[in-house]
C-alpha positions as a Markdown table, in Angstrom:
| # | Residue | x | y | z |
|---|---|---|---|---|
| 1 | Met | 145.0 | 122.5 | 215.7 |
| 2 | Leu | 147.0 | 123.6 | 212.7 |
| 3 | Arg | 145.0 | 125.1 | 209.9 |
| 4 | Phe | 146.8 | 125.7 | 206.6 |
| 5 | Thr | 144.5 | 127.4 | 204.1 |
| 6 | Glu | 147.0 | 126.8 | 201.3 |
| 7 | Lys | 149.9 | 124.4 | 200.7 |
| 8 | Thr | 152.7 | 125.8 | 202.9 |
| 9 | Ala | 156.4 | 125.1 | 202.8 |
| 10 | Ile | 158.0 | 124.4 | 206.2 |
| 11 | Leu | 161.7 | 124.8 | 207.0 |
| 12 | Gly | 163.2 | 124.4 | 210.5 |
| 13 | Ile | 166.9 | 124.8 | 211.2 |
| 14 | Asp | 168.5 | 124.3 | 214.6 |
| 15 | Gly | 172.1 | 123.9 | 215.8 |
| 16 | Lys | 171.4 | 120.7 | 217.7 |
| 17 | Gly | 167.7 | 120.3 | 218.4 |
| 18 | Glu | 166.0 | 117.6 | 220.3 |
| 19 | Tyr | 165.6 | 115.4 | 217.3 |
| 20 | Ala | 166.4 | 116.8 | 213.8 |
| 21 | Thr | 168.8 | 119.7 | 213.1 |
| 22 | Thr | 167.1 | 120.5 | 209.8 |
| 23 | Phe | 163.5 | 119.8 | 208.7 |
| 24 | Phe | 161.8 | 120.2 | 205.3 |
| 25 | Gly | 158.1 | 119.7 | 205.1 |
| 26 | Val | 154.8 | 120.7 | 203.7 |
| 27 | Gly | 151.7 | 121.9 | 205.6 |
| 28 | Glu | 148.3 | 121.2 | 204.0 |
| 29 | Asn | 144.8 | 120.5 | 205.2 |
| 30 | Gly | 145.9 | 120.8 | 208.9 |
| 31 | Lys | 148.6 | 118.2 | 208.5 |
| 32 | Ile | 152.4 | 118.4 | 208.2 |
| 33 | Arg | 154.1 | 116.0 | 205.8 |
| 34 | Lys | 157.8 | 115.5 | 206.3 |
| 35 | Ile | 159.9 | 115.6 | 203.1 |
| 36 | Lys | 163.4 | 115.3 | 204.6 |
| 37 | Glu | 165.2 | 115.6 | 208.0 |
| 38 | Phe | 168.9 | 115.9 | 208.8 |
| 39 | Tyr | 170.4 | 114.9 | 212.1 |
| 40 | Asp | 173.5 | 115.8 | 214.1 |
| 41 | Pro | 176.3 | 116.2 | 213.0 |
| 42 | Asp | 174.7 | 117.4 | 209.7 |
| 43 | Ser | 173.6 | 120.8 | 210.9 |
| 44 | Leu | 173.5 | 124.2 | 209.2 |
| 45 | Gly | 173.1 | 125.7 | 212.6 |
| 46 | Gly | 176.2 | 123.9 | 213.8 |
| 47 | Leu | 178.1 | 125.3 | 210.8 |
| 48 | Tyr | 176.9 | 128.8 | 211.7 |
| 49 | Gly | 178.0 | 128.3 | 215.3 |
| 50 | Ala | 181.5 | 127.2 | 214.1 |
| 51 | Ile | 181.8 | 130.3 | 211.9 |
| 52 | Thr | 180.7 | 132.4 | 214.9 |
| 53 | Glu | 183.4 | 130.8 | 217.0 |
| 54 | Tyr | 186.0 | 131.4 | 214.3 |
| 55 | Leu | 185.1 | 135.1 | 214.4 |
| 56 | Gly | 185.9 | 135.2 | 218.1 |
| 57 | Phe | 182.5 | 134.9 | 219.7 |
| 58 | Glu | 181.3 | 132.0 | 221.8 |
| 59 | Met | 179.4 | 129.2 | 220.1 |
| 60 | Leu | 175.8 | 129.0 | 221.2 |
| 61 | Asp | 176.0 | 132.6 | 222.5 |
| 62 | Gly | 177.3 | 134.9 | 219.9 |
| 63 | Glu | 175.4 | 133.9 | 216.8 |
| 64 | Tyr | 172.9 | 136.8 | 217.2 |
| 65 | Lys | 175.8 | 139.3 | 217.4 |
| 66 | Val | 177.3 | 138.0 | 214.1 |
| 67 | Met | 173.9 | 138.1 | 212.5 |
| 68 | Gly | 173.3 | 141.6 | 213.7 |
| 69 | Met | 176.7 | 142.9 | 212.6 |
| 70 | Ala | 176.6 | 141.2 | 209.2 |
| 71 | Pro | 175.1 | 144.1 | 207.2 |
| 72 | Tyr | 177.9 | 146.4 | 208.5 |
| 73 | Gly | 180.8 | 144.3 | 207.3 |
| 74 | Asp | 183.1 | 144.6 | 204.3 |
| 75 | Arg | 182.6 | 141.3 | 202.6 |
| 76 | Thr | 185.6 | 141.5 | 200.3 |
| 77 | Asn | 188.0 | 142.4 | 203.1 |
| 78 | Thr | 186.8 | 139.7 | 205.4 |
| 79 | Ile | 186.8 | 137.0 | 202.8 |
| 80 | Ser | 190.3 | 137.9 | 201.5 |
| 81 | Arg | 191.8 | 137.8 | 205.0 |
| 82 | Ala | 190.1 | 134.6 | 206.1 |
| 83 | Trp | 190.7 | 132.7 | 202.8 |
| 84 | Pro | 193.7 | 134.3 | 201.0 |
| 85 | Ser | 193.3 | 132.0 | 197.9 |
| 86 | Ser | 189.8 | 133.7 | 197.3 |
| 87 | Arg | 191.4 | 137.0 | 196.3 |
| 88 | Thr | 190.5 | 138.1 | 192.8 |
| 89 | Ala | 192.5 | 140.2 | 190.4 |
| 90 | Ser | 191.2 | 143.7 | 190.0 |
């Protein structure tokens, strides 16, 4: 049984999921109240998978690699090569 001692925000994000791809809810008094759900194809996880594939990794397999390498990247270099119109004047 769920036991929430305080009002608790709940966020679930999945690439596909069995049902919803994104879930917003509140846990309180041992119950979960749904606020909003999104379904395929509206998926933040799907978008992350597409970006992973764009970077040369396999979708549904390389997301953890991209997540693990993210802190080591050069954000300005990557963005300017991927989206040339995003370059800013120095």
